[in-house]
CSV table of C-alpha atoms and ligand atoms in Angstrom, one decimal:
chain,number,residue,atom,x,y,z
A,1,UNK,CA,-16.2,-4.3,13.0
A,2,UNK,CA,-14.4,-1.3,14.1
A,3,UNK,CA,-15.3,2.5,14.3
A,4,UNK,CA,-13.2,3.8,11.4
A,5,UNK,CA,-12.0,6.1,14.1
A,6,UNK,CA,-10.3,3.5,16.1
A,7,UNK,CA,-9.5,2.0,13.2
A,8,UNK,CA,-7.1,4.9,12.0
A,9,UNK,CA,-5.4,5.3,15.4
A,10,UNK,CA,-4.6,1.8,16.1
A,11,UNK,CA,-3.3,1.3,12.3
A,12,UNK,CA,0.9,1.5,12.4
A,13,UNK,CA,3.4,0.2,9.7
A,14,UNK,CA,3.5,-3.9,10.0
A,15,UNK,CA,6.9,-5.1,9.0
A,16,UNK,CA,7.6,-8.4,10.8
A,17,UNK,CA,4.5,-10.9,9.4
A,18,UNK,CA,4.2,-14.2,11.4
A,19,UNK,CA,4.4,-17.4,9.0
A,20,UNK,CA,0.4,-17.9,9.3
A,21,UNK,CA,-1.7,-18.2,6.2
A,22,UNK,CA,-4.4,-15.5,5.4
A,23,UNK,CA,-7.6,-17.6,5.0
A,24,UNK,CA,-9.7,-17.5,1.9
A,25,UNK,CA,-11.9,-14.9,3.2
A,26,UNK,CA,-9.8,-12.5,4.4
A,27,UNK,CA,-8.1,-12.6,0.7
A,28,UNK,CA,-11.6,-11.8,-0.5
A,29,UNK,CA,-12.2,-9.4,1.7
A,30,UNK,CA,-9.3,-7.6,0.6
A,31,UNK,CA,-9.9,-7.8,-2.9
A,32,UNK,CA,-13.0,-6.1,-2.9
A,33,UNK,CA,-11.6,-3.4,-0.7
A,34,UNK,CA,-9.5,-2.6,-3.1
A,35,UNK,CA,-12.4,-2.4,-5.7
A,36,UNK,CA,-14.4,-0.3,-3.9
A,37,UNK,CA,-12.1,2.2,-3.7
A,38,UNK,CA,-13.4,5.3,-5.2
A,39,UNK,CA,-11.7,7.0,-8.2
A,40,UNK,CA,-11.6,10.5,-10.4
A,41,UNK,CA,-14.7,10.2,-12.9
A,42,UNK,CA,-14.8,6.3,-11.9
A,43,UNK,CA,-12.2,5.7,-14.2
A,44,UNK,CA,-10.9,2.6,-12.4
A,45,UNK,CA,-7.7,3.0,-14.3
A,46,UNK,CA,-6.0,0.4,-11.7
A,47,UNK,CA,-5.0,-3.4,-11.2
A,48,UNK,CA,-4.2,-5.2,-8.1
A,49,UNK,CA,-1.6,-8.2,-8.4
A,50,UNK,CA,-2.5,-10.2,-5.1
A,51,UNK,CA,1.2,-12.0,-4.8
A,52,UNK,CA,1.1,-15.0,-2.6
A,53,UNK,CA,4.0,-17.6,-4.4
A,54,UNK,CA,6.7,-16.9,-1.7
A,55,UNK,CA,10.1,-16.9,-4.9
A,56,UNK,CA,8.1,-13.8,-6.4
A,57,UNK,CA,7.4,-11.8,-2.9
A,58,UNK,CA,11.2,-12.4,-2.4
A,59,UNK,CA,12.0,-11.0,-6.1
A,60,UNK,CA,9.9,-7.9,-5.0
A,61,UNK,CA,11.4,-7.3,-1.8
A,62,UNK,CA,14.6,-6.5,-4.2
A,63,UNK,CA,13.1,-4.3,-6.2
A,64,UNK,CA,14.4,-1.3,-4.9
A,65,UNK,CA,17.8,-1.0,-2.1
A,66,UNK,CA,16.0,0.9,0.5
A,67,UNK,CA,12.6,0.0,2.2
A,68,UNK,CA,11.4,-3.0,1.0
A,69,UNK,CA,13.7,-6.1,1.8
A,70,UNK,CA,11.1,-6.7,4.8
A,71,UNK,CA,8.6,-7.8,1.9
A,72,UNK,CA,10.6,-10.8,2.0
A,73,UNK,CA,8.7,-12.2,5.0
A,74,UNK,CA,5.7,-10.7,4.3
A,75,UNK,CA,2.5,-13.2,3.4
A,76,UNK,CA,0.8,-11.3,1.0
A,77,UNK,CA,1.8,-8.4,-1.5
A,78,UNK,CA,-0.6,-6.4,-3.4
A,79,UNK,CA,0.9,-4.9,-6.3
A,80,UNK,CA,-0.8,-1.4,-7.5
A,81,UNK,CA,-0.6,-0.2,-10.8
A,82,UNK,CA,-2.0,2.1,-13.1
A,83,UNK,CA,-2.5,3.2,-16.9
A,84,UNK,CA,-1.8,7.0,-17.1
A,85,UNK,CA,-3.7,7.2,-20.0
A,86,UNK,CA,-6.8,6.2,-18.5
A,87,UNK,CA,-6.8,9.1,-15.7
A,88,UNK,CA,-4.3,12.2,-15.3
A,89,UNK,CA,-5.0,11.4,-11.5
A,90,UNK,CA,-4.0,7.9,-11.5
A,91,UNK,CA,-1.8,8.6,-8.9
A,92,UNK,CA,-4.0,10.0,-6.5
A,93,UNK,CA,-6.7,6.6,-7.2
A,94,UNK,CA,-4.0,4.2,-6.3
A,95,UNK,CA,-3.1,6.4,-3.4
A,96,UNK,CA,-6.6,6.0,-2.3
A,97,UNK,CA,-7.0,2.3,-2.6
A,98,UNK,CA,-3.5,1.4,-1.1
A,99,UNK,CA,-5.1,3.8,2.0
A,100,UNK,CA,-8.8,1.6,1.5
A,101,UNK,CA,-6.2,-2.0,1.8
A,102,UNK,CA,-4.5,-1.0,4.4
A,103,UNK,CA,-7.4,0.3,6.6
A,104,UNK,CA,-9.2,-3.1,6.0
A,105,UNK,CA,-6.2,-5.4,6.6
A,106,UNK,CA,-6.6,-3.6,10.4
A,107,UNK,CA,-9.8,-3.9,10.4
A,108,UNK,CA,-9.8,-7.5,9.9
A,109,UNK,CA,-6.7,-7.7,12.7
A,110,UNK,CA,-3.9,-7.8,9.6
A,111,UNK,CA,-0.6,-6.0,10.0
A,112,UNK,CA,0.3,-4.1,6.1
A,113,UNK,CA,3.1,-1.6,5.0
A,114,UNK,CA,3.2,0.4,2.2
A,115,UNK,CA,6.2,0.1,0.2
A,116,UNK,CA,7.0,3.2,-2.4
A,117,UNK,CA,7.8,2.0,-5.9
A,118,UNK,CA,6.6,5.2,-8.4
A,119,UNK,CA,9.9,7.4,-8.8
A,120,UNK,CA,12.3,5.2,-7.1
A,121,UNK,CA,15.1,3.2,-9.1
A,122,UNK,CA,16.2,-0.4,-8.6
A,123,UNK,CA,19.8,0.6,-9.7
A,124,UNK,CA,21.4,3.2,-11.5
A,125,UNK,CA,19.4,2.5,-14.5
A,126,UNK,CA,16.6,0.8,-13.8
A,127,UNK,CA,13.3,1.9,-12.3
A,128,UNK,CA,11.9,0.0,-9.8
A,129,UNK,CA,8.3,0.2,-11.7
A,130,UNK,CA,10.4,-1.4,-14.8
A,131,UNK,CA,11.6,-4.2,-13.0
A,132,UNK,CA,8.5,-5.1,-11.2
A,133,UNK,CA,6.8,-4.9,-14.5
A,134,UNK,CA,9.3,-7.4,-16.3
A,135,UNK,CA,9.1,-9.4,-13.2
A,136,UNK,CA,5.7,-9.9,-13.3
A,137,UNK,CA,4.7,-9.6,-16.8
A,138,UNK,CA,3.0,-6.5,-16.8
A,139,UNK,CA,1.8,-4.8,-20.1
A,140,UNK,CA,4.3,-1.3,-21.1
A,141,UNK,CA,1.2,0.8,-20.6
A,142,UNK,CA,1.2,0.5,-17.0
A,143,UNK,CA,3.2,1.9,-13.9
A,144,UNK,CA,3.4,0.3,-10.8
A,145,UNK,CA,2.4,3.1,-7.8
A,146,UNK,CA,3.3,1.1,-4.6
A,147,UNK,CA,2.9,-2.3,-3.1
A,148,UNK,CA,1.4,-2.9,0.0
A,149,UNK,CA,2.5,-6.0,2.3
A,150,UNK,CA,0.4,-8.0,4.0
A,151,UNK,CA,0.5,-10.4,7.0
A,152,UNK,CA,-0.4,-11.6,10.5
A,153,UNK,CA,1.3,-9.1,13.0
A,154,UNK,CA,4.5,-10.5,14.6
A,155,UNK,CA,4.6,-7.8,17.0
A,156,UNK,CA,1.7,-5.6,18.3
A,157,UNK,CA,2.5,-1.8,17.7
A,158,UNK,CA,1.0,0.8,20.2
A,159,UNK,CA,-1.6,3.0,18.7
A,160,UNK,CA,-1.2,6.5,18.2
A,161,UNK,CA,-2.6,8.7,21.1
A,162,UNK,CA,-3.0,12.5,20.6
A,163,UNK,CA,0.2,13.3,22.2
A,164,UNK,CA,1.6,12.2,18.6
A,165,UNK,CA,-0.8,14.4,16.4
A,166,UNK,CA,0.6,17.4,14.9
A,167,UNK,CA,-1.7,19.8,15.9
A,168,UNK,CA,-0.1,23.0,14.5
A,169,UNK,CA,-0.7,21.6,11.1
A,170,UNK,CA,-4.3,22.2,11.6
A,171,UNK,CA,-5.9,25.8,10.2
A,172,UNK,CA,-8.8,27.1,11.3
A,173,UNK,CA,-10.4,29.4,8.3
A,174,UNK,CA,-7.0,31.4,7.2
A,175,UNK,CA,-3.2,30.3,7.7
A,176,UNK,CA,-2.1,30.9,11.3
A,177,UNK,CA,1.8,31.4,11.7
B,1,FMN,C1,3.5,7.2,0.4
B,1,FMN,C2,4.2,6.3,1.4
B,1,FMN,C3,5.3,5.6,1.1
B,1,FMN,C4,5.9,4.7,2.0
B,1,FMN,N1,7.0,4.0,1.6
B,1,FMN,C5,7.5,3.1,2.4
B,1,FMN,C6,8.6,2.2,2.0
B,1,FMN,O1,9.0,2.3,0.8
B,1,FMN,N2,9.1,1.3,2.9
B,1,FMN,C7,8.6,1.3,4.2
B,1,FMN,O2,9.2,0.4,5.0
B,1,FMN,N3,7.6,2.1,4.6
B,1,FMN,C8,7.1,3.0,3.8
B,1,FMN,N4,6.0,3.7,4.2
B,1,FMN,C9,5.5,3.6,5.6
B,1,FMN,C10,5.9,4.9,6.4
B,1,FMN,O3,7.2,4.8,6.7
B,1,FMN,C11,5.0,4.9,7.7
B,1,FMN,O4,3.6,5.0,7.3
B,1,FMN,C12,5.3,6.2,8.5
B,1,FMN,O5,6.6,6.0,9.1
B,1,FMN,C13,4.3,6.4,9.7
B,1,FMN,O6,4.2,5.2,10.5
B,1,FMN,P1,2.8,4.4,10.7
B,1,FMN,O7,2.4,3.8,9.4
B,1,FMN,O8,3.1,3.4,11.7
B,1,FMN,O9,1.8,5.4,11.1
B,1,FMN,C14,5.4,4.6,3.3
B,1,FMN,C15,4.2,5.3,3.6
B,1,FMN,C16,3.6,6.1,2.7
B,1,FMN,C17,2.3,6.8,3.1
């Protein structure tokens, strides 16, 4: 197990999966990550579709034109959604739990990649939310937040090193210009 340290500067966007199974375990693993991640008033207002049939993860990688036809070779995609009714910060729980996936997919030596899907169309009149929710039979009440793919790295990224951080975005105690 990793230092969550070296865990967040070695994670980088995975978009080219090898054609490797994930084992049981590391399926399980990732389930519960999800679960454990921690929500507004413990609400738990999300669901997890853990996609694995290869026709569907090609129907999602068309779900919207821009960013996600690499899904397509992708092992594994999680599905996030959410009921807004059951938290105003539903957005901000499914945030967290894409963030809690992806961090354990690196710890357990998986590539991932977020994939937007809240406010981005499919088409001109169709939200990318609605068709991933016709596509997979998901009750009107829910949005779909993001997916995350999932996969054996095909290609080893190089980990961030502070030259890369941003350091003027860090305050100490008032605003500095
Ligand atoms: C909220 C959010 C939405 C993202 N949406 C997409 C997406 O739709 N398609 C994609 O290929 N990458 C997406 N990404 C991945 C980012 O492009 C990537 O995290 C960023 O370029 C930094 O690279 P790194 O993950 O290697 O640190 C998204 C990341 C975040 C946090």
């Amino acid at each position: 197990m990793e230092s969550i340290h070296s865990l967040i500067t070695a994670r980088r966007s995975c978009r080219k999966f090898t054609d490797q199974p994930l084992s049981k375990e590391q399926v399980e693993l990732l389930k519960k990550a999800a679960l454990l991640a921690p929500t507004s008033k413990n609400n738990r207002p999300w669901h997890f579709i853990f996609v694995t049939d290869p026709d569907i993860i090609d129907a999602l990688s068309t779900s919207k034109p821009h960013g996600a036809s690499f899904l397509k070779h992708a092992t594994m995609a999680v599905v996030i959604i959410a009921d807004p009714e059951k938290s105003d910060v539903w957005i901000e729980d499914t945030s967290i739990a894409a963030t809690y996936l992806q961090l354990s997919a690196e710890d357990i030596g998986l590539g991932s990649c977020w994939v937007q899907i809240r406010k981005r169309m499919s088409d001109d009149q169709t939200s990318a939310s609605e068709k991933i929710k016709q596509l997979l039979n998901i009750p009107s009440c829910f949005e779909v937040a993001s997916i995350i793919a999932m996969g054996i790295k095909a290609k080893e990224r190089p980990a961030y090193t502070d030259a890369d951080l941003m350091t003027d975005r860090i305050h100490d105690n008032k605003f500095q210009q």
